[in-house]
Structure formats: C-alpha cells, structure tokens
Amino acid sequence: PACWGTPALPGQLAAMAPVIGRRATKAVAKKKALNFVIDCSKPVDDKIMEIASFEKFLTDKIKVNGKTGVLGDSIKVARDKTKVTVTADTHLSKRYLKYLTKKYLKKHNVRDWLRVIASNKERNVYELRYFNIANNEEGEDDE
C-alpha cells in the first residue's frame, strides 16, 4: 500500500502477509569457480615475453576487496608453458583480466605489436595476437 493509513486491497493483503510453516525453497548452491585462460603461445614462442613474469604480474596486481597482492584462497593464478590460468571463487570479471594484460604489455613495451582478443572457440579465453602489420606496410611503400 502507498500509505499505512489506507486499507489494502484483498490481493495486496495476501502478498504482504508472512508465510508460516513454509520453508525457503531456494537451495544454497555452491558457487561455481570462474576459470579464465590467457593464451600467450605466439609471443612466448617468439621469445617476446616471458610467461613467468606475466604470472607474477597478475599475482601482484589483481585486486581482491580493494587490496592488491593479497589473493588468499579465493583467486589462484597458474601457468603452463604458454598459458596463464586464473581461477576465481569470488567475483572476477574477464574484462579486468584484459585490462591487466594490456597494462603488462604496455609496461614491457610490446603493446604496439600485440593485442588481446577474445577467442572465437571458447568463451573464457583471451589470446595474445600480433597486429596485421603486413597490410599497412604495403600501403606505405606506395607513397
């Protein structure tokens, strides 16, 4: 009701009355861990970037509850030969990982050659790819 002094309509009264004897029907489900992969195979194969330093950068820079460097048990950063996997039990956006990856590339002065692209095949995978510079060079030679 709009005001406490006005009488409620019969339909509104049923919605307001507390339900007695019914249990909550929502089951408390365990949150599924978010799993993100950053595929760095192309720059690592060309020895442009080191996967270990990228893993350390992510571990140091990811913020949990407004604090950097304190991941705790909620976020885990692991690496393979060419991939970095970030597993999060708490909220972590994929876009935030892209931001941190771009920040790492800029710090190591390879942002001009590499870009971060979401994979076409899998939803939670970012890939580091080279810009297509070959098309631009052909245009510059003509001038």
XYZ file of N, CA and C in Angstrom, residues 12-67:
168
model
N -3.412 -7.481 -2.390
C -2.212 -6.950 -1.775
C -2.003 -7.519 -0.382
N -3.088 -7.816 0.302
C -3.000 -8.330 1.659
C -2.308 -9.692 1.672
N -2.629 -10.523 0.707
C -2.024 -11.853 0.645
C -0.530 -11.755 0.357
N -0.137 -10.765 -0.439
C 1.278 -10.608 -0.771
C 2.066 -10.104 0.430
N 1.427 -9.367 1.320
C 2.133 -8.789 2.449
C 2.182 -9.724 3.651
N 1.238 -10.612 3.783
C 1.161 -11.448 4.975
C 2.335 -12.415 5.022
N 2.928 -12.609 6.191
C 4.044 -13.555 6.290
C 3.548 -14.993 6.122
N 4.364 -15.794 5.475
C 4.008 -17.187 5.244
C 4.561 -18.000 6.409
N 3.700 -18.746 7.061
C 4.102 -19.515 8.227
C 4.072 -21.001 7.855
N 5.116 -21.700 8.263
C 5.133 -23.140 8.059
C 5.787 -23.566 6.744
N 6.102 -22.656 5.864
C 6.765 -22.996 4.610
C 8.253 -22.723 4.742
N 9.033 -23.629 4.240
C 10.479 -23.427 4.271
C 10.923 -22.729 3.000
N 12.053 -22.149 3.073
C 12.595 -21.485 1.882
C 12.888 -22.549 0.827
N 12.452 -22.302 -0.384
C 12.611 -23.304 -1.436
C 13.950 -23.182 -2.147
N 14.658 -22.077 -1.935
C 15.948 -21.912 -2.599
C 16.994 -22.781 -1.905
N 17.659 -23.598 -2.687
C 18.754 -24.396 -2.147
C 20.026 -23.558 -2.230
N 20.805 -23.595 -1.192
C 22.042 -22.842 -1.191
C 23.059 -23.639 -1.994
N 23.262 -23.221 -3.239
C 24.170 -23.927 -4.132
C 25.574 -23.343 -3.994
N 26.561 -24.206 -4.088
C 27.941 -23.756 -4.021
C 28.272 -23.042 -5.329
N 28.905 -21.881 -5.204
C 29.226 -21.112 -6.396
C 30.268 -21.850 -7.224
N 30.036 -21.847 -8.517
C 30.979 -22.484 -9.427
C 32.177 -21.557 -9.609
N 33.359 -22.110 -9.583
C 34.568 -21.306 -9.731
C 34.677 -20.787 -11.159
N 35.037 -19.524 -11.284
C 35.253 -18.931 -12.596
C 36.660 -19.281 -13.062
N 36.777 -19.685 -14.315
C 38.046 -20.138 -14.841
C 38.361 -19.358 -16.105
N 39.431 -18.567 -16.093
C 39.827 -17.775 -17.247
C 41.209 -18.202 -17.709
N 41.406 -18.214 -19.030
C 42.686 -18.611 -19.606
C 43.170 -17.479 -20.505
N 44.446 -17.137 -20.379
C 45.069 -16.170 -21.284
C 46.133 -16.919 -22.062
N 45.897 -17.070 -23.357
C 46.771 -17.850 -24.229
C 47.856 -16.942 -24.793
N 49.090 -17.172 -24.371
C 50.217 -16.338 -24.794
C 51.157 -17.111 -25.710
N 50.656 -18.099 -26.439
C 51.524 -19.013 -27.183
C 52.356 -18.315 -28.256
N 51.773 -17.374 -28.999
C 52.516 -16.732 -30.094
C 53.680 -15.879 -29.591
N 53.475 -14.961 -28.654
C 54.628 -14.174 -28.185
C 55.647 -14.991 -27.389
N 55.206 -16.031 -26.686
C 56.148 -16.848 -25.915
C 57.021 -17.678 -26.868
N 56.416 -18.215 -27.935
C 57.193 -18.980 -28.914
C 58.230 -18.110 -29.616
N 57.887 -16.842 -29.831
C 58.820 -15.914 -30.473
C 59.761 -15.256 -29.470
N 59.668 -15.650 -28.205
C 60.507 -15.140 -27.116
C 60.390 -13.622 -26.949
N 59.179 -13.096 -27.170
C 58.927 -11.674 -26.949
C 58.583 -11.417 -25.490
N 57.873 -12.359 -24.866
C 57.515 -12.178 -23.461
C 57.753 -13.462 -22.680
N 57.982 -13.304 -21.379
C 58.185 -14.456 -20.502
C 56.898 -14.731 -19.743
N 56.482 -15.984 -19.748
C 55.215 -16.358 -19.115
C 55.320 -16.253 -17.588
N 56.504 -16.487 -17.041
C 56.674 -16.428 -15.582
C 56.504 -15.000 -15.061
N 57.037 -14.031 -15.805
C 56.906 -12.640 -15.353
C 55.458 -12.166 -15.479
N 54.746 -12.669 -16.483
C 53.331 -12.314 -16.649
C 52.498 -12.891 -15.506
N 52.808 -14.126 -15.118
C 52.097 -14.744 -13.995
C 52.343 -13.963 -12.699
N 53.586 -13.573 -12.475
C 53.921 -12.802 -11.275
C 53.214 -11.442 -11.295
N 53.162 -10.804 -12.477
C 52.477 -9.519 -12.620
C 51.009 -9.646 -12.236
N 50.344 -10.698 -12.742
C 48.931 -10.891 -12.410
C 48.748 -11.154 -10.921
N 49.627 -11.968 -10.354
C 49.539 -12.278 -8.928
C 49.698 -11.016 -8.078
N 50.589 -10.134 -8.499
C 50.831 -8.909 -7.735
C 49.732 -7.866 -7.929
N 49.127 -7.810 -9.119
C 48.243 -6.699 -9.462
C 46.752 -6.964 -9.289
N 46.327 -8.225 -9.252
C 44.888 -8.494 -9.133
C 44.396 -8.003 -7.771
N 43.320 -7.229 -7.800
C 42.767 -6.687 -6.560
C 41.671 -7.597 -6.020
N 41.729 -7.877 -4.722
C 40.669 -8.597 -4.024
C 40.229 -7.717 -2.868
N 38.969 -7.323 -2.873
C 38.406 -6.430 -1.862
C 39.199 -5.130 -1.733
N 39.641 -4.592 -2.873
C 40.335 -3.316 -2.880
C 41.804 -3.370 -2.520
N 42.376 -4.560 -2.335
C 43.785 -4.680 -1.970
C 44.526 -5.488 -3.030
